[in-house]
Structures are given as structure tokens and as C-alpha cells.
PDB file of C-alpha atoms in Angstrom:
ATOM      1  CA  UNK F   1     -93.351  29.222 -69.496  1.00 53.00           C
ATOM      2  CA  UNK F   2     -95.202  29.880 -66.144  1.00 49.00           C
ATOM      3  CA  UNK F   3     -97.274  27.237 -67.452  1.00 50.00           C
ATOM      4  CA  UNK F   4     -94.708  24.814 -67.980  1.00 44.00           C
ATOM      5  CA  UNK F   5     -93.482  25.614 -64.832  1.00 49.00           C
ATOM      6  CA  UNK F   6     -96.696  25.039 -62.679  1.00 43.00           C
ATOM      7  CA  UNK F   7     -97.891  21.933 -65.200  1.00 45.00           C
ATOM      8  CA  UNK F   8     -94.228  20.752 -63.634  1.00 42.00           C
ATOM      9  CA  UNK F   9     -94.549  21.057 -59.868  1.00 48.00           C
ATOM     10  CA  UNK F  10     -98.218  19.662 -59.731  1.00 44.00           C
ATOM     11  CA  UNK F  11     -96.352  16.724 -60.999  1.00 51.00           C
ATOM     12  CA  UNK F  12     -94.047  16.560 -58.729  1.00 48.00           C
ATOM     13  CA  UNK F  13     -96.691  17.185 -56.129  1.00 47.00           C
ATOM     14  CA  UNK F  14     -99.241  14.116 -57.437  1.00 51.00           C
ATOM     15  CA  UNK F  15     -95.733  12.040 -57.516  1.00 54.00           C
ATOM     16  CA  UNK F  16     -94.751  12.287 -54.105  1.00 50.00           C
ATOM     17  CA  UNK F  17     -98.494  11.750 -53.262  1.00 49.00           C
ATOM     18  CA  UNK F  18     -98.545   8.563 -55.096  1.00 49.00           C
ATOM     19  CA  UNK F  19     -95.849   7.295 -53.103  1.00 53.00           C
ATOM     20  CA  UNK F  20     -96.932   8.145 -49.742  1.00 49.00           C
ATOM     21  CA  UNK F  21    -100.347   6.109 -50.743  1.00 50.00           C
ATOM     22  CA  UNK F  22     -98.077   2.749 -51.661  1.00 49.00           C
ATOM     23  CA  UNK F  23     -96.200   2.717 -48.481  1.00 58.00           C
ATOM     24  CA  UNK F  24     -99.316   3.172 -46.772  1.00 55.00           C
ATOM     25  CA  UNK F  25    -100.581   0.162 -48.039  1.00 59.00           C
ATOM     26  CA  UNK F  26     -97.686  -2.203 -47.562  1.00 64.00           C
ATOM     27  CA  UNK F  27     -97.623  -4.479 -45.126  1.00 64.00           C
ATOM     28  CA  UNK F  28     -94.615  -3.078 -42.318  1.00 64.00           C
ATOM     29  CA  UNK F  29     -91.522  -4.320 -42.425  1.00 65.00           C
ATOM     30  CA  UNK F  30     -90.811  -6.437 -38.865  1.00 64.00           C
ATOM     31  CA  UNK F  31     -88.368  -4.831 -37.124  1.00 63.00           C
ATOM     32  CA  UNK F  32     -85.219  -6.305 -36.131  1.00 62.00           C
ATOM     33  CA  UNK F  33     -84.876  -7.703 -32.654  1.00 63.00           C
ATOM     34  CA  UNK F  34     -83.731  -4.965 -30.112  1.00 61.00           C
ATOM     35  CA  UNK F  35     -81.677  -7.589 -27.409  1.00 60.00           C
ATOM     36  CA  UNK F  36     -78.388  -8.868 -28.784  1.00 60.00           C
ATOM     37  CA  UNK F  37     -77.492 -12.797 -29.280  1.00 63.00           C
ATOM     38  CA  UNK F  38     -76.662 -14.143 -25.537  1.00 62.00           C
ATOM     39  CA  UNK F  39     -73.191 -14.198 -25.028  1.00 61.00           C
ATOM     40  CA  UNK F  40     -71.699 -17.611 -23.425  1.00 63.00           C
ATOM     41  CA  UNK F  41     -70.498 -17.151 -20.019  1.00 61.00           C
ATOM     42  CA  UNK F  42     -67.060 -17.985 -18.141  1.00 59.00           C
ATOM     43  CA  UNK F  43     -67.405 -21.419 -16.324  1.00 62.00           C
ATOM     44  CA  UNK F  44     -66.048 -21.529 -12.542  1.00 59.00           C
ATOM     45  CA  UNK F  45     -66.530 -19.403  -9.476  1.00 59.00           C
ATOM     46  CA  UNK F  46     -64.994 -16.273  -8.965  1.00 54.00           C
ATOM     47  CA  UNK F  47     -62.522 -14.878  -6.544  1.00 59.00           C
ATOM     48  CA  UNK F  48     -63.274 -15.669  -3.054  1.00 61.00           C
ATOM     49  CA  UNK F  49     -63.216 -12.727  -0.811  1.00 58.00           C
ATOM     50  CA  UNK F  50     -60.609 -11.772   1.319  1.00 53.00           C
ATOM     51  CA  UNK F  51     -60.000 -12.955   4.414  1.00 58.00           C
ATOM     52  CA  UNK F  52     -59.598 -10.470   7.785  1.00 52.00           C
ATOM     53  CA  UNK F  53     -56.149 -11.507   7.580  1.00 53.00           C
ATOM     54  CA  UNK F  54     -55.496 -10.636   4.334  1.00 56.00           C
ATOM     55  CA  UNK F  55     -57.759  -7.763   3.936  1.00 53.00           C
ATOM     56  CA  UNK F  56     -55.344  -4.421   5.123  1.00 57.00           C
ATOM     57  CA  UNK F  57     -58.172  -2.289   5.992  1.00 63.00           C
ATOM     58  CA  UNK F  58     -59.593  -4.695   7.891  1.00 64.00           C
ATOM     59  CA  UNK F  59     -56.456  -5.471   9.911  1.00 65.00           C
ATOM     60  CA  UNK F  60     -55.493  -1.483  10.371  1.00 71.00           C
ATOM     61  CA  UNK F  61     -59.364  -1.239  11.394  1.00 80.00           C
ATOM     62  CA  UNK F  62     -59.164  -3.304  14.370  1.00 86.00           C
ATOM     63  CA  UNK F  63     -57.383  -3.524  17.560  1.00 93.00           C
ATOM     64  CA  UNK F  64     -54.219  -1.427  16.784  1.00 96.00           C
ATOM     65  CA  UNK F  65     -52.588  -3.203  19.934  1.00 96.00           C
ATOM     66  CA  UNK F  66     -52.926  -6.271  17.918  1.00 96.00           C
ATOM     67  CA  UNK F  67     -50.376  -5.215  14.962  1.00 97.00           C
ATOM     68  CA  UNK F  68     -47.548  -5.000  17.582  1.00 97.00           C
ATOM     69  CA  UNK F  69     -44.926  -7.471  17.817  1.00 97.00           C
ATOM     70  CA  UNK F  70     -45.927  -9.799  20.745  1.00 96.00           C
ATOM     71  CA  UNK F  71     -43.328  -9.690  23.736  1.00 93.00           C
ATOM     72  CA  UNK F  72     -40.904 -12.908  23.265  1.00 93.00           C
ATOM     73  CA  UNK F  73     -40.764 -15.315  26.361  1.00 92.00           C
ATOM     74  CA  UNK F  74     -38.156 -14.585  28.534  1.00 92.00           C
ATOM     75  CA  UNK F  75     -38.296 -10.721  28.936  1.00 94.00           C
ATOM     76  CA  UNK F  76     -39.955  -8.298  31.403  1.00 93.00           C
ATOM     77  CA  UNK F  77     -41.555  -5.107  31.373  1.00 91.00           C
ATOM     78  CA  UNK F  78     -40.200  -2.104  30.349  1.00 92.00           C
ATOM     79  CA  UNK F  79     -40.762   0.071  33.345  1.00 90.00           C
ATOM     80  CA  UNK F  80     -40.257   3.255  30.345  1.00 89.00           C
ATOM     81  CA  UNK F  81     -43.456   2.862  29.183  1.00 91.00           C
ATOM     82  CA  UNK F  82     -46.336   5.094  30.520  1.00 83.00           C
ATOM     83  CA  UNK F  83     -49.153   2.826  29.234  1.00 89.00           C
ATOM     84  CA  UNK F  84     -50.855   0.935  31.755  1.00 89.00           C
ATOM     85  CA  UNK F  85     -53.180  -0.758  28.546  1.00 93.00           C
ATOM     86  CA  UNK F  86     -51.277  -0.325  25.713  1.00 95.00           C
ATOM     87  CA  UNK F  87     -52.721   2.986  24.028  1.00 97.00           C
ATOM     88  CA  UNK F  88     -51.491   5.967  23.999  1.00 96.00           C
ATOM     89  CA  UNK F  89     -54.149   9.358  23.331  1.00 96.00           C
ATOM     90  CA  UNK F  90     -53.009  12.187  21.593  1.00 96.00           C
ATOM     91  CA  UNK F  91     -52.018  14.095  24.461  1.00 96.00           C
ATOM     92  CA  UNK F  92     -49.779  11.443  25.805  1.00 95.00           C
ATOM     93  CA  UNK F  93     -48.011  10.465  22.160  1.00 96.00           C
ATOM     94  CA  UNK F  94     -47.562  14.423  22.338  1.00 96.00           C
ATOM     95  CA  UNK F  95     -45.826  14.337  25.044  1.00 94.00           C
ATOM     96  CA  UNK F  96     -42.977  11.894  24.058  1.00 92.00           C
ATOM     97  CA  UNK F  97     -41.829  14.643  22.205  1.00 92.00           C
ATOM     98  CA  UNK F  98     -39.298  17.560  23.228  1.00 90.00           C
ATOM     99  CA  UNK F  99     -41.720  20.229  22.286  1.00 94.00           C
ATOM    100  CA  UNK F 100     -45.132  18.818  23.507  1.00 95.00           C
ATOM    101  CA  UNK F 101     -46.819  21.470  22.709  1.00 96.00           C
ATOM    102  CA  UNK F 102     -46.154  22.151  18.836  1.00 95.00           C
ATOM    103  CA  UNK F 103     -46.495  18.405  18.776  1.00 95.00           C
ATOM    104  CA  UNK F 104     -50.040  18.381  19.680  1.00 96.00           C
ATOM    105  CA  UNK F 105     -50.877  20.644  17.226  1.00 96.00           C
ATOM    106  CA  UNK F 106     -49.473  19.556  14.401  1.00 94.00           C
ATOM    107  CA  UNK F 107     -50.775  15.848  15.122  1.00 95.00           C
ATOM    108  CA  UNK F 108     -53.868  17.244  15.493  1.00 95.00           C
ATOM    109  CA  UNK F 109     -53.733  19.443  11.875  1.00 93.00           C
ATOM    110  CA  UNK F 110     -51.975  15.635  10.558  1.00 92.00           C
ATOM    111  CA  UNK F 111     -55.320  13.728  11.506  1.00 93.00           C
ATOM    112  CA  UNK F 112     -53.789  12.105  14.321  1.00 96.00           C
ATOM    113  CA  UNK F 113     -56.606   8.761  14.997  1.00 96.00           C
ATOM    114  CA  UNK F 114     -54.774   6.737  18.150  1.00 96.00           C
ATOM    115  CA  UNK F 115     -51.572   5.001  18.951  1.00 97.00           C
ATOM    116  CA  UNK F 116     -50.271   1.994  20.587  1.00 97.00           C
ATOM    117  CA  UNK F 117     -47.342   0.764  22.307  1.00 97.00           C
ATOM    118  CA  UNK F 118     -45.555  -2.353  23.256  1.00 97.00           C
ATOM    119  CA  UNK F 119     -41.895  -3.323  24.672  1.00 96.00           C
ATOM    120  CA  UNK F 120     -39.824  -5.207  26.991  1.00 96.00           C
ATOM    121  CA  UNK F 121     -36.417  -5.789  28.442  1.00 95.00           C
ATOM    122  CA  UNK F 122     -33.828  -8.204  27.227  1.00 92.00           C
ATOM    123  CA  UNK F 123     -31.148  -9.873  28.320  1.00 82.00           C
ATOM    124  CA  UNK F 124     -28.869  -7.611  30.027  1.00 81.00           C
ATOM    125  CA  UNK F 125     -30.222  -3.768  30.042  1.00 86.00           C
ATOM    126  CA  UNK F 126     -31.627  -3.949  26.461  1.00 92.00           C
ATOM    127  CA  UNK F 127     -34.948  -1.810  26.292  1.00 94.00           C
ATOM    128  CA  UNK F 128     -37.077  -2.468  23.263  1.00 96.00           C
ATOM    129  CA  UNK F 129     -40.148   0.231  22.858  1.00 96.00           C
ATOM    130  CA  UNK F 130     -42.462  -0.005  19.818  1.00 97.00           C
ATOM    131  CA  UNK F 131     -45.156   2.858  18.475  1.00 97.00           C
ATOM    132  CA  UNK F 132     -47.851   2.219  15.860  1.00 97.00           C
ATOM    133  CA  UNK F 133     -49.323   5.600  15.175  1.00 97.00           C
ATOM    134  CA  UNK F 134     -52.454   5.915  12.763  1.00 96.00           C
ATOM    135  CA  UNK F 135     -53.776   8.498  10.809  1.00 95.00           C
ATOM    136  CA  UNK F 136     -57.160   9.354   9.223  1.00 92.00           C
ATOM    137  CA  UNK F 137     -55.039  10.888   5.752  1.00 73.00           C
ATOM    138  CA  UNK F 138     -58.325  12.335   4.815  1.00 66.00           C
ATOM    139  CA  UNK F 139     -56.026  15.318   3.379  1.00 65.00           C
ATOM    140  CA  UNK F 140     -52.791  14.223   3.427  1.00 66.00           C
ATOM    141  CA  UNK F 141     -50.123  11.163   3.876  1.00 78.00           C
ATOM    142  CA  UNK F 142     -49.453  11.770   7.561  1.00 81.00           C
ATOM    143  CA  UNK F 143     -47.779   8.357   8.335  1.00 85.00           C
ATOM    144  CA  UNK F 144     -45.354   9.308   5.513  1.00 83.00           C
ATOM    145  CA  UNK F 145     -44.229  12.659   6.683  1.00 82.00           C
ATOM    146  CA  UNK F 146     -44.247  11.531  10.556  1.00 82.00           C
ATOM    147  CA  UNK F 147     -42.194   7.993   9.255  1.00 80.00           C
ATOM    148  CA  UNK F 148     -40.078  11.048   7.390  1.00 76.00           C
ATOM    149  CA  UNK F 149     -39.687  13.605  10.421  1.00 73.00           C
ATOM    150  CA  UNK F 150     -38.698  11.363  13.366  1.00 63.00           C
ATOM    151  CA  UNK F 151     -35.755   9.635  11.107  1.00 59.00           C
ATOM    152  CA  UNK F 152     -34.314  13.280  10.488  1.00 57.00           C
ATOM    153  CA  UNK F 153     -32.536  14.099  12.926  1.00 58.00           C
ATOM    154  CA  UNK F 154     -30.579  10.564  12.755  1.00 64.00           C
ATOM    155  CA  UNK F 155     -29.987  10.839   8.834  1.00 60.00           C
ATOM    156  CA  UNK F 156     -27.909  13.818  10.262  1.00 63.00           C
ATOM    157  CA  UNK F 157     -25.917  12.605  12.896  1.00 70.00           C
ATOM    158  CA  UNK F 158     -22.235  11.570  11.555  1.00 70.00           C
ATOM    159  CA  UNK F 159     -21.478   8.759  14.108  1.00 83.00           C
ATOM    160  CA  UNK F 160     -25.000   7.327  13.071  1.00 92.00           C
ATOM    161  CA  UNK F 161     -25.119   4.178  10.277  1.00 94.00           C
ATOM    162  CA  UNK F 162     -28.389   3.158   8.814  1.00 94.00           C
ATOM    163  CA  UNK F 163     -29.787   0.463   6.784  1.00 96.00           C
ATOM    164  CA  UNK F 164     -33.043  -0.124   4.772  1.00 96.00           C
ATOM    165  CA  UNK F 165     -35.555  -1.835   6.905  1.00 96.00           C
ATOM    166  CA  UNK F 166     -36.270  -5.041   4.566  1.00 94.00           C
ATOM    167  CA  UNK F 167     -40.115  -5.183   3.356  1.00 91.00           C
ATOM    168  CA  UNK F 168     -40.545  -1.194   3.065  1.00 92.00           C
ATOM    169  CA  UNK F 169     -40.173   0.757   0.694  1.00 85.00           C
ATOM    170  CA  UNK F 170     -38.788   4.000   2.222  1.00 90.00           C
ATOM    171  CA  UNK F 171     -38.380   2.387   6.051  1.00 95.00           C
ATOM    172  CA  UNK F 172     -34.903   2.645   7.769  1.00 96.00           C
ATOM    173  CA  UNK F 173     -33.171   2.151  10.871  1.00 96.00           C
ATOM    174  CA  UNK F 174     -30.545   3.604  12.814  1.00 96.00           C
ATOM    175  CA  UNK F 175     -27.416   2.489  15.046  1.00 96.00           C
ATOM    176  CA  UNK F 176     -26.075   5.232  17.060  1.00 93.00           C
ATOM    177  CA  UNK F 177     -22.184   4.542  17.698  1.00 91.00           C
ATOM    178  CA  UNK F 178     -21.907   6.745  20.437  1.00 90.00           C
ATOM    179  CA  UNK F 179     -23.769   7.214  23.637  1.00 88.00           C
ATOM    180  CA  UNK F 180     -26.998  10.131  23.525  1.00 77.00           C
ATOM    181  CA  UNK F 181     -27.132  11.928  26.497  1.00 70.00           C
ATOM    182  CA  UNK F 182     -30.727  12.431  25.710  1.00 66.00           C
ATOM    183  CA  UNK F 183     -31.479   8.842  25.973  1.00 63.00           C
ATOM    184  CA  UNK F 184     -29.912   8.598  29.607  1.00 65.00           C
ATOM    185  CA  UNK F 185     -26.567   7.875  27.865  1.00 68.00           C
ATOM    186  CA  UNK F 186     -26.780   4.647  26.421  1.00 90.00           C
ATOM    187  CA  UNK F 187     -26.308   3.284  23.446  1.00 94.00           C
ATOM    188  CA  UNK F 188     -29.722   3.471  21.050  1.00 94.00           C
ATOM    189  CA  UNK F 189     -30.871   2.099  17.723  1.00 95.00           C
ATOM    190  CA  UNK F 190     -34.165   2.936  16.303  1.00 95.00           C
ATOM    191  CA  UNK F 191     -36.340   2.384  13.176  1.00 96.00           C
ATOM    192  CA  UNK F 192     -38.999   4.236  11.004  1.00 96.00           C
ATOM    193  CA  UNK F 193     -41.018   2.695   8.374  1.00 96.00           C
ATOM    194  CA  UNK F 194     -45.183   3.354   7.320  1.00 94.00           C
ATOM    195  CA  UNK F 195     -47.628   1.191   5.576  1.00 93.00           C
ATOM    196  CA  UNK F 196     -50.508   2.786   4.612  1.00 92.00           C
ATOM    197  CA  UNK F 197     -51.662   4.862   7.227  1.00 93.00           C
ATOM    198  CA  UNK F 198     -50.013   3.988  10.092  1.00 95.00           C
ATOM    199  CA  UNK F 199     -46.243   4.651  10.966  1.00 95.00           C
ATOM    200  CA  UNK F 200     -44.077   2.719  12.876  1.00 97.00           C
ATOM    201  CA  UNK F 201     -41.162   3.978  15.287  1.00 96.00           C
ATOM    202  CA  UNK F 202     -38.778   1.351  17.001  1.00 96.00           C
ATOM    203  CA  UNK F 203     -36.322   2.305  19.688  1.00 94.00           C
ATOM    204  CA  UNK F 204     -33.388  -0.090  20.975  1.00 95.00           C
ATOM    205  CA  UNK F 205     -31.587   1.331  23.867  1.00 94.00           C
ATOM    206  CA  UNK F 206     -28.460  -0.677  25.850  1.00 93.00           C
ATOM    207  CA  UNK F 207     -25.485   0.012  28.056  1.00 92.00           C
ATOM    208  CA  UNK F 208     -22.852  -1.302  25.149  1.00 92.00           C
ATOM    209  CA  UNK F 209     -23.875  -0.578  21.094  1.00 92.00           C
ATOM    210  CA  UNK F 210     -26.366  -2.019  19.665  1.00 94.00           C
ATOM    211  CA  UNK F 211     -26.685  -4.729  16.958  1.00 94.00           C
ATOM    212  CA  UNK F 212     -27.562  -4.038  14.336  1.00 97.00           C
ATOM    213  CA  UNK F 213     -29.124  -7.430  13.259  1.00 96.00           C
ATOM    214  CA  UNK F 214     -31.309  -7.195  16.455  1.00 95.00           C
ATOM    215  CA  UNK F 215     -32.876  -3.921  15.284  1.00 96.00           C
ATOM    216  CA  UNK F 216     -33.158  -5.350  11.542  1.00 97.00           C
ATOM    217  CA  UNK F 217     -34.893  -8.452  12.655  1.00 97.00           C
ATOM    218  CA  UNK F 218     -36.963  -6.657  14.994  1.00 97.00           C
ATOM    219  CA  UNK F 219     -38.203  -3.643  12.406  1.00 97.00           C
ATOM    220  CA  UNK F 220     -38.431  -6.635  10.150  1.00 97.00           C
ATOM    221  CA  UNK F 221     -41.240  -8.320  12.271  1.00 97.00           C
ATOM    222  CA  UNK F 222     -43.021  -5.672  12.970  1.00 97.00           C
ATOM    223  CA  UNK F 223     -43.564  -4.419   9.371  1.00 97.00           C
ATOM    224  CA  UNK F 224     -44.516  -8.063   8.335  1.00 96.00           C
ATOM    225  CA  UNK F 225     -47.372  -7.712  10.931  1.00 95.00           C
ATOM    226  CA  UNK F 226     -48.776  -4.646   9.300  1.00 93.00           C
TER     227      UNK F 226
END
């Protein structure tokens, strides 16, 4: 049996031998090619780039001043406005609030980048003063939540209407019915609105109430230019 058994593997052995020596001498198989059939391409050229104009970053990159509504011909300076070149620095954008000093900080833990201004006088005693204020949002959406925090106090007030601001998404505006003794008394509108990361604040102040189609058109235009 052993020698069955031995007689059995040799064979197995001088098999597998055998066929190691016939592949050897066969001539090798060519291999297939490794690059793939070339695939035909699209005809045309593609997609221009953008232009500055059209290109957001590139626009919100720039001259902030730029963004803001142009003053319309036949108004004058608004006197209100402590900007002798149109920017203001965070100290100064601080400062337009009622507590300057918790306003500094927390524009300063929002990533507070720069701000501009712009306005005029109307016909009559209408005062028109608009803020672009940018953001670096490296950590959060801080032209959201400041967009958010200067309309709340409005969205409160019972003898206040508001209105979507037409082109935003979240943006509204704001038409006081009575006088507010901390705007000297008048009569004042304003607006709130962000794109990306700037946010936009719009004031309207007169000695009789407001339109409301002024402040529309006006919040309009400015969020068009963003």
C-alpha cells in the first residue's frame, strides 16, 4: 500500500513537472493593450468665465462703497452721517449702537471685516441712511444673525407694519406709524436684508409717516446691487 501510495505521488510530481516544461516553451501570449479605445470628445467651447460683474465674490471683494445705492440727483447731504469718506471702522459702526460697548465685542467675536455708508436728504425733511456691513463668516453666518438682531426690536413693536423686501429671501422692512422719540421724534422706516456675507440696514426718517413704497423701492435697489 505505501507503495502504491508513493508510486502515486511521484506521478503526480513528474505530471506537474511536465507541464511547467510545456509552458516554458510556448511562445507568450501578447498581452492585451493597457490604454482604453479613445473616447470622442464634445465639440464647442466651454463656459466662458465670469465676468467681475457677475462673479459675487468678486463684487463683495472690492470697494464695499461701491455696492451702495448711488445718491439720486436732486438731494443733499445728510448732515447725520459721521463719515467724511464713506467707511465706517469697527469702533465707529460700534458706536451707532445704544450699548457701544457690548457692541464692539460681539462684532468683534462675529468677524466683523469693514462697513460702509451712504445717504441723503429728500424732498422735504426725508433722511435716507444706508449700511453695508461685511463679515469674514469664517465660523459662523454673521450677516444673518446681525440682518436677524437689528429687525427685532421692530418685529415687536405693535404700531409697526412690515413687508418682505422683494429679491431676499428672509429681508424685511419696517414702517413705524407713530413717532420714536429715539429717532428725534419723527416718523422712521427701515429695512434689513443679507446676501452672503454682508448685511444691509436701511433707515427712512421724516416729519409725517413714511411710505411705504419709498422704503420698498429703495431696499429693493440696494439688494439688486449686491
Amino acid at each position: 500500500m505505501r507503495r502504491l501510495t508513493l508510486a502515486v505521488a511521484l506521478g503526480l510530481v513528474a505530471g506537474a513537472c511536465a507541464g511547467y516544461l510545456v509552458q516554458a516553451g510556448r511562445t507568450p501570449d501578447k498581452l492585451p493593450p493597457l490604454s482604453q479605445p479613445s473616447l470622442a470628445q464634445a465639440q464647442g467651447h466651454g463656459p466662458a468665465p465670469l465676468s467681475a460683474a457677475q462673479d459675487h465674490q468678486v463684487k463683495v471683494d472690492g470697494d464695499l462703497r461701491k455696492l451702495l445705492l448711488k445718491r439720486p440727483g436732486g438731494t443733499r447731504a445728510n448732515p447725520a452721517i459721521e463719515s467724511d469718506d464713506g467707511w465706517l471702522d469697527l469702533s465707529a459702526y460700534a458706536e451707532l449702537y445704544t450699548k457701544p460697548d457690548g457692541a464692539f465685542r460681539d462684532l468683534v467675536g462675529d468677524e466683523f471685516r469693514r462697513a460702509a455708508v451712504t445717504g441723503w436728504i429728500e424732498s422735504g425733511d426725508r433722511t435716507v441712511e444706508i449700511r453695508l456691513i461685511q463679515f469674514r463668516q469664517v465660523e459662523s453666518q454673521a450677516a444673518e444673525e446681525e440682518a436677524f438682531g437689528g429687525r427685532g426690536w421692530a418685529a415687536d413693536d405693535a404700531h409697526t407694519r412690515s413687508w418682505p423686501v422683494p429679491g431676499t429671501g428672509d429681508g424685511e422692512f419696517f414702517v413705524h406709524d407713530r413717532p420714536e422719540s429715539r429717532f428725534g421724534s419723527g416718523y422712521v422706516a427701515e429695512a434689513h436684508a443679507y446676501r452672503g456675507d454682508i448685511a444691509m440696514e436701511m433707515w427712512v426718517g421724516d416729519t409725517k409717516p413714511v411710505s411705504p413704497a419709498r422704503v420698498r423701492e429703495l431696499a429693493r435697489a440696494q439688494m439688486e446691487r449686491l
